[in-house]
C-alpha cells in the first residue's frame, strides 16, 4: 500500500506510462514496468503472490474475473481506491 503522496504520484505516472501496453499479453513484463513485486501487484486483485507467479509463468490461465480487473486497472477505469473498496466489500461478505 502506498503511504506517501509522492509515492502515489510516481505510481500513477508509471501506470500511465505502461497504459498503452496490453497487460494480459505479458503480465510479468507489465508488472515489472510498473516497478512492483508480485505481492504488490497481485494483492490489489485479491490474488496471492504464488497465484500471480503461476499466471506469470503460464502455469495457469488468468481467470476472466481477474483479467477484467487487471485490464480495468491498466487502462485507468479502475483506480487503486476502487479496487481497495471492492476488496474490502468482498472480504466483509465472507465474515
mmCIF file of C-alpha atoms in Angstrom:
data_model
loop_
_atom_site.group_PDB
_atom_site.id
_atom_site.type_symbol
_atom_site.label_atom_id
_atom_site.label_comp_id
_atom_site.label_asym_id
_atom_site.label_seq_id
_atom_site.Cartn_x
_atom_site.Cartn_y
_atom_site.Cartn_z
ATOM 1 C CA UNK A 1 0.000 0.000 0.000
ATOM 2 C CA UNK A 2 1.339 3.456 -0.873
ATOM 3 C CA UNK A 3 1.974 5.639 2.151
ATOM 4 C CA UNK A 4 3.234 8.950 0.841
ATOM 5 C CA UNK A 5 1.694 11.317 -1.662
ATOM 6 C CA UNK A 6 4.937 11.354 -3.671
ATOM 7 C CA UNK A 7 4.901 7.570 -3.935
ATOM 8 C CA UNK A 8 1.281 7.663 -5.075
ATOM 9 C CA UNK A 9 2.116 10.222 -7.776
ATOM 10 C CA UNK A 10 5.000 8.062 -9.008
ATOM 11 C CA UNK A 11 2.733 5.007 -9.147
ATOM 12 C CA UNK A 12 0.139 6.900 -11.184
ATOM 13 C CA UNK A 13 2.829 8.150 -13.559
ATOM 14 C CA UNK A 14 4.181 4.621 -14.035
ATOM 15 C CA UNK A 15 0.708 3.254 -14.695
ATOM 16 C CA UNK A 16 0.093 5.966 -17.310
ATOM 17 C CA UNK A 17 3.463 5.174 -18.915
ATOM 18 C CA UNK A 18 2.657 1.490 -19.349
ATOM 19 C CA UNK A 19 -1.043 2.035 -20.082
ATOM 20 C CA UNK A 20 -0.547 1.664 -23.817
ATOM 21 C CA UNK A 21 0.638 -1.932 -23.377
ATOM 22 C CA UNK A 22 -1.739 -4.881 -23.262
ATOM 23 C CA UNK A 23 -1.167 -6.118 -19.701
ATOM 24 C CA UNK A 24 -2.508 -9.593 -20.473
ATOM 25 C CA UNK A 25 -0.106 -10.170 -23.386
ATOM 26 C CA UNK A 26 2.793 -10.398 -20.936
ATOM 27 C CA UNK A 27 1.593 -9.722 -17.418
ATOM 28 C CA UNK A 28 5.059 -10.223 -15.892
ATOM 29 C CA UNK A 29 6.598 -7.545 -18.134
ATOM 30 C CA UNK A 30 3.689 -5.262 -17.354
ATOM 31 C CA UNK A 31 4.192 -5.758 -13.597
ATOM 32 C CA UNK A 32 7.929 -5.156 -13.903
ATOM 33 C CA UNK A 33 7.306 -1.978 -15.931
ATOM 34 C CA UNK A 34 5.149 -0.836 -13.010
ATOM 35 C CA UNK A 35 8.154 -1.460 -10.742
ATOM 36 C CA UNK A 36 6.193 -3.706 -8.396
ATOM 37 C CA UNK A 37 6.794 -7.011 -6.686
ATOM 38 C CA UNK A 38 4.421 -9.897 -7.321
ATOM 39 C CA UNK A 39 2.858 -9.339 -3.902
ATOM 40 C CA UNK A 40 2.298 -5.615 -4.519
ATOM 41 C CA UNK A 41 0.847 -6.128 -7.974
ATOM 42 C CA UNK A 42 -1.361 -9.168 -7.448
ATOM 43 C CA UNK A 43 -2.712 -8.317 -3.995
ATOM 44 C CA UNK A 44 -4.751 -5.391 -5.396
ATOM 45 C CA UNK A 45 -6.667 -8.016 -7.422
ATOM 46 C CA UNK A 46 -7.069 -10.334 -4.410
ATOM 47 C CA UNK A 47 -4.584 -12.830 -5.860
ATOM 48 C CA UNK A 48 -1.817 -14.345 -3.746
ATOM 49 C CA UNK A 49 1.825 -13.984 -4.712
ATOM 50 C CA UNK A 50 2.030 -17.673 -5.570
ATOM 51 C CA UNK A 51 -1.130 -17.475 -7.701
ATOM 52 C CA UNK A 52 0.241 -14.459 -9.547
ATOM 53 C CA UNK A 53 3.506 -16.283 -10.109
ATOM 54 C CA UNK A 54 1.626 -19.168 -11.727
ATOM 55 C CA UNK A 55 -0.188 -16.746 -14.031
ATOM 56 C CA UNK A 56 3.080 -15.067 -14.969
ATOM 57 C CA UNK A 57 4.767 -18.374 -15.773
ATOM 58 C CA UNK A 58 1.758 -19.556 -17.832
ATOM 59 C CA UNK A 59 1.264 -22.496 -15.486
ATOM 60 C CA UNK A 60 -2.327 -21.382 -15.004
ATOM 61 C CA UNK A 61 -4.652 -19.190 -17.091
ATOM 62 C CA UNK A 62 -5.766 -15.907 -15.579
ATOM 63 C CA UNK A 63 -9.490 -16.218 -14.794
ATOM 64 C CA UNK A 64 -11.712 -13.812 -16.712
ATOM 65 C CA UNK A 65 -12.796 -12.105 -13.484
ATOM 66 C CA UNK A 66 -9.177 -11.307 -12.562
ATOM 67 C CA UNK A 67 -8.298 -10.398 -16.153
ATOM 68 C CA UNK A 68 -11.127 -7.823 -16.171
ATOM 69 C CA UNK A 69 -9.714 -6.223 -13.016
ATOM 70 C CA UNK A 70 -6.168 -6.144 -14.440
ATOM 71 C CA UNK A 71 -7.320 -4.574 -17.707
ATOM 72 C CA UNK A 72 -9.555 -2.094 -15.882
ATOM 73 C CA UNK A 73 -6.675 -1.069 -13.651
ATOM 74 C CA UNK A 74 -4.247 -0.831 -16.575
ATOM 75 C CA UNK A 75 -6.498 1.401 -18.662
ATOM 76 C CA UNK A 76 -7.427 3.630 -15.725
ATOM 77 C CA UNK A 77 -11.056 2.539 -15.469
ATOM 78 C CA UNK A 78 -10.404 1.091 -12.003
ATOM 79 C CA UNK A 79 -8.312 3.104 -9.560
ATOM 80 C CA UNK A 80 -6.317 1.763 -6.640
ATOM 81 C CA UNK A 81 -9.010 3.165 -4.338
ATOM 82 C CA UNK A 82 -11.866 1.471 -6.184
ATOM 83 C CA UNK A 83 -10.061 -1.873 -6.129
ATOM 84 C CA UNK A 84 -9.397 -1.496 -2.386
ATOM 85 C CA UNK A 85 -13.069 -0.683 -1.753
ATOM 86 C CA UNK A 86 -14.223 -3.688 -3.769
ATOM 87 C CA UNK A 87 -11.747 -5.978 -2.000
ATOM 88 C CA UNK A 88 -12.971 -4.781 1.405
ATOM 89 C CA UNK A 89 -16.584 -5.463 0.415
ATOM 90 C CA UNK A 90 -15.689 -8.959 -0.765
ATOM 91 C CA UNK A 91 -13.784 -9.703 2.441
ATOM 92 C CA UNK A 92 -16.708 -8.458 4.568
ATOM 93 C CA UNK A 93 -19.112 -10.681 2.658
ATOM 94 C CA UNK A 94 -17.167 -13.718 3.883
ATOM 95 C CA UNK A 95 -17.428 -12.674 7.546
#
